[in-house]
PDB file of C-alpha atoms in Angstrom:
ATOM      1  CA  GLN K   1       9.430   1.229  -6.900  1.00  0.00           C
ATOM      2  CA  VAL K   2      10.358   3.818  -4.159  1.00  0.00           C
ATOM      3  CA  GLN K   3      13.981   4.824  -2.733  1.00  0.00           C
ATOM      4  CA  LEU K   4      14.353   5.490   0.554  1.00  0.00           C
ATOM      5  CA  VAL K   5      16.505   7.788   2.697  1.00  0.00           C
ATOM      6  CA  GLU K   6      17.144   8.334   6.135  1.00  0.00           C
ATOM      7  CA  SER K   7      18.230  11.319   8.096  1.00  0.00           C
ATOM      8  CA  GLY K   8      19.107  12.981  11.478  1.00  0.00           C
ATOM      9  CA  GLY K   9      20.778  10.406  13.877  1.00  0.00           C
ATOM     10  CA  GLY K  10      22.966  11.176  15.697  1.00  0.00           C
ATOM     11  CA  LYS K  11      24.011  11.455  19.594  1.00  0.00           C
ATOM     12  CA  VAL K  12      22.091  12.738  22.536  1.00  0.00           C
ATOM     13  CA  GLN K  13      22.296  12.570  26.045  1.00  0.00           C
ATOM     14  CA  PRO K  14      19.387  10.471  28.548  1.00  0.00           C
ATOM     15  CA  GLY K  15      16.312  12.450  28.290  1.00  0.00           C
ATOM     16  CA  GLY K  16      16.886  14.348  25.067  1.00  0.00           C
ATOM     17  CA  SER K  17      15.280  14.735  21.837  1.00  0.00           C
ATOM     18  CA  LEU K  18      15.964  13.866  17.926  1.00  0.00           C
ATOM     19  CA  ARG K  19      13.669  13.999  14.911  1.00  0.00           C
ATOM     20  CA  LEU K  20      14.427  11.329  11.993  1.00  0.00           C
ATOM     21  CA  SER K  21      13.686  11.788   8.249  1.00  0.00           C
ATOM     22  CA  CYS K  22      12.985   9.227   5.992  1.00  0.00           C
ATOM     23  CA  ALA K  23      12.612  11.170   2.565  1.00  0.00           C
ATOM     24  CA  ALA K  24      10.639   9.384  -0.167  1.00  0.00           C
ATOM     25  CA  SER K  25      11.142   9.012  -4.313  1.00  0.00           C
ATOM     26  CA  GLY K  26       9.908   7.156  -6.818  1.00  0.00           C
ATOM     27  CA  HIS K  27       6.572   5.988  -7.321  1.00  0.00           C
ATOM     28  CA  THR K  28       5.301   7.355  -3.711  1.00  0.00           C
ATOM     29  CA  ASN K  29       2.126   7.928  -4.910  1.00  0.00           C
ATOM     30  CA  SER K  30       1.589   3.963  -4.411  1.00  0.00           C
ATOM     31  CA  THR K  31       2.933   3.804  -1.049  1.00  0.00           C
ATOM     32  CA  ASN K  32       0.053   2.498   1.570  1.00  0.00           C
ATOM     33  CA  VAL K  33       3.059   2.117   4.794  1.00  0.00           C
ATOM     34  CA  VAL K  34       5.887   3.585   5.869  1.00  0.00           C
ATOM     35  CA  ALA K  35       7.077   2.264   9.152  1.00  0.00           C
ATOM     36  CA  TRP K  36      10.662   2.721  11.544  1.00  0.00           C
ATOM     37  CA  PHE K  37      12.709  -0.366  12.277  1.00  0.00           C
ATOM     38  CA  ARG K  38      15.657  -0.359  14.972  1.00  0.00           C
ATOM     39  CA  GLN K  39      18.472  -3.188  15.339  1.00  0.00           C
ATOM     40  CA  ALA K  40      20.715  -1.844  18.619  1.00  0.00           C
ATOM     41  CA  PRO K  41      24.319  -3.738  18.298  1.00  0.00           C
ATOM     42  CA  GLY K  42      24.060  -7.602  18.852  1.00  0.00           C
ATOM     43  CA  LYS K  43      20.041  -7.725  18.456  1.00  0.00           C
ATOM     44  CA  GLU K  44      17.757  -8.108  16.138  1.00  0.00           C
ATOM     45  CA  ARG K  45      15.581  -5.537  14.490  1.00  0.00           C
ATOM     46  CA  GLU K  46      12.660  -4.776  15.544  1.00  0.00           C
ATOM     47  CA  PHE K  47       9.496  -2.912  15.155  1.00  0.00           C
ATOM     48  CA  VAL K  48       9.349   1.188  15.854  1.00  0.00           C
ATOM     49  CA  ALA K  49       6.052   2.872  14.751  1.00  0.00           C
ATOM     50  CA  ALA K  50       4.333   2.994  10.959  1.00  0.00           C
ATOM     51  CA  ILE K  51       2.027   5.343   9.524  1.00  0.00           C
ATOM     52  CA  THR K  52      -0.708   4.551   6.275  1.00  0.00           C
ATOM     53  CA  TRP K  53       0.634   6.994   3.348  1.00  0.00           C
ATOM     54  CA  SER K  54      -2.737   7.762   2.891  1.00  0.00           C
ATOM     55  CA  GLY K  55      -4.803   7.676   6.373  1.00  0.00           C
ATOM     56  CA  GLY K  56      -2.248   8.673   8.774  1.00  0.00           C
ATOM     57  CA  THR K  57      -3.333   5.999  11.181  1.00  0.00           C
ATOM     58  CA  THR K  58      -0.318   5.413  13.173  1.00  0.00           C
ATOM     59  CA  TYR K  59       0.690   2.326  14.799  1.00  0.00           C
ATOM     60  CA  TYR K  60       3.669   1.927  17.705  1.00  0.00           C
ATOM     61  CA  ALA K  61       5.549  -0.155  19.775  1.00  0.00           C
ATOM     62  CA  ASP K  62       5.274  -0.849  23.382  1.00  0.00           C
ATOM     63  CA  SER K  63       8.527   0.693  24.484  1.00  0.00           C
ATOM     64  CA  VAL K  64       8.232   3.924  22.574  1.00  0.00           C
ATOM     65  CA  LYS K  65       4.612   4.327  22.856  1.00  0.00           C
ATOM     66  CA  GLY K  66       4.035   8.206  24.771  1.00  0.00           C
ATOM     67  CA  ARG K  67       7.890   8.840  23.697  1.00  0.00           C
ATOM     68  CA  PHE K  68       7.952   8.645  19.961  1.00  0.00           C
ATOM     69  CA  THR K  69       5.714  10.396  17.451  1.00  0.00           C
ATOM     70  CA  ILE K  70       5.433   9.233  13.788  1.00  0.00           C
ATOM     71  CA  SER K  71       4.266  11.555  11.146  1.00  0.00           C
ATOM     72  CA  ARG K  72       3.995  12.233   7.386  1.00  0.00           C
ATOM     73  CA  ASP K  73       4.348  15.196   4.820  1.00  0.00           C
ATOM     74  CA  ASN K  74       2.595  13.816   1.842  1.00  0.00           C
ATOM     75  CA  ALA K  75       3.335  17.106   0.246  1.00  0.00           C
ATOM     76  CA  LYS K  76       7.268  16.332   1.014  1.00  0.00           C
ATOM     77  CA  ASN K  77       6.943  12.932   0.629  1.00  0.00           C
ATOM     78  CA  THR K  78       8.860  12.208   3.996  1.00  0.00           C
ATOM     79  CA  VAL K  79       8.063  10.744   6.843  1.00  0.00           C
ATOM     80  CA  TYR K  80       9.513  11.836  10.669  1.00  0.00           C
ATOM     81  CA  LEU K  81      10.304   9.943  13.848  1.00  0.00           C
ATOM     82  CA  GLN K  82      10.077  12.605  16.439  1.00  0.00           C
ATOM     83  CA  MET K  83      12.126  10.783  19.275  1.00  0.00           C
ATOM     84  CA  ASN K  84      11.986  12.228  22.922  1.00  0.00           C
ATOM     85  CA  SER K  85      12.931  11.215  26.643  1.00  0.00           C
ATOM     86  CA  LEU K  86      15.139   9.205  24.507  1.00  0.00           C
ATOM     87  CA  LYS K  87      17.036   6.441  26.817  1.00  0.00           C
ATOM     88  CA  PRO K  88      20.163   4.298  26.355  1.00  0.00           C
ATOM     89  CA  GLU K  89      18.433   1.369  24.905  1.00  0.00           C
ATOM     90  CA  ASP K  90      17.056   3.421  22.215  1.00  0.00           C
ATOM     91  CA  THR K  91      20.475   3.122  21.426  1.00  0.00           C
ATOM     92  CA  ALA K  92      20.160   1.904  17.352  1.00  0.00           C
ATOM     93  CA  VAL K  93      20.117   2.038  13.603  1.00  0.00           C
ATOM     94  CA  TYR K  94      17.244   3.152  12.770  1.00  0.00           C
ATOM     95  CA  TYR K  95      15.887   1.824   9.194  1.00  0.00           C
ATOM     96  CA  CYS K  96      12.748   3.009   6.844  1.00  0.00           C
ATOM     97  CA  ALA K  97      10.571   0.840   5.228  1.00  0.00           C
ATOM     98  CA  ALA K  98       7.894   1.444   2.679  1.00  0.00           C
ATOM     99  CA  THR K  99       5.650  -0.939   1.138  1.00  0.00           C
ATOM    100  CA  LEU K 100       3.086  -0.685  -1.906  1.00  0.00           C
ATOM    101  CA  ARG K 101       1.007  -3.559  -1.039  1.00  0.00           C
ATOM    102  CA  PRO K 102      -2.381  -2.392  -0.945  1.00  0.00           C
ATOM    103  CA  ILE K 103      -3.300  -5.024   2.040  1.00  0.00           C
ATOM    104  CA  MET K 104      -1.244  -4.619   4.744  1.00  0.00           C
ATOM    105  CA  PHE K 105      -2.249  -6.135   8.803  1.00  0.00           C
ATOM    106  CA  ILE K 106      -0.236  -4.527  11.289  1.00  0.00           C
ATOM    107  CA  SER K 107       0.641  -8.355  12.207  1.00  0.00           C
ATOM    108  CA  MET K 108       2.446  -8.387   9.080  1.00  0.00           C
ATOM    109  CA  ILE K 109       4.230  -4.448   9.285  1.00  0.00           C
ATOM    110  CA  ARG K 110       5.603  -5.623  13.192  1.00  0.00           C
ATOM    111  CA  ALA K 111       7.221  -8.724  11.649  1.00  0.00           C
ATOM    112  CA  ALA K 112       8.284  -6.422   8.575  1.00  0.00           C
ATOM    113  CA  VAL K 113       6.821  -9.148   5.546  1.00  0.00           C
ATOM    114  CA  GLY K 114       5.723  -7.469   2.588  1.00  0.00           C
ATOM    115  CA  MET K 115       7.731  -4.610   3.603  1.00  0.00           C
ATOM    116  CA  ASP K 116       9.510  -4.694   0.218  1.00  0.00           C
ATOM    117  CA  TYR K 117      11.455  -1.070   0.301  1.00  0.00           C
ATOM    118  CA  TRP K 118      14.261  -0.116   2.807  1.00  0.00           C
ATOM    119  CA  GLY K 119      16.933   2.610   3.585  1.00  0.00           C
ATOM    120  CA  LYS K 120      20.519   2.310   4.979  1.00  0.00           C
ATOM    121  CA  GLY K 121      19.807   3.386   8.086  1.00  0.00           C
ATOM    122  CA  THR K 122      20.360   6.117  10.055  1.00  0.00           C
ATOM    123  CA  LEU K 123      22.521   5.934  13.976  1.00  0.00           C
ATOM    124  CA  VAL K 124      21.438   7.313  16.781  1.00  0.00           C
ATOM    125  CA  THR K 125      23.447   6.836  20.018  1.00  0.00           C
ATOM    126  CA  VAL K 126      21.885   8.034  23.478  1.00  0.00           C
ATOM    127  CA  SER K 127      24.772   8.612  26.457  1.00  0.00           C
ATOM    128  CA  SER K 128      26.170  10.710  28.727  1.00  0.00           C
TER     129      SER K 128
END
């Protein structure tokens, strides 16, 4: 079991920055992948970024590549999502998700298949 708690959301103007945090507790030593997803009002949930817990390999959605950076601090059991050059279309509830499954293909991660643990989300609003 892994528990996830997101923080760092808020309101920011277009072009601004925010850093989201995902604090993990429980069986974090067995965590394989942690990912961020988001869901905008009236839209389906979508993949944003992911990172492997041990090797630090990262993956990004095309819509955020070059603007968002995912990172992890193993000592603090925390994953971060640094969001720069924010756009109104980035407005959404951002969720952190994790899996203990040892084998995860990026296609599975993007589709949230096998992402067994989820936080409650944090709201990001980009508006002037």
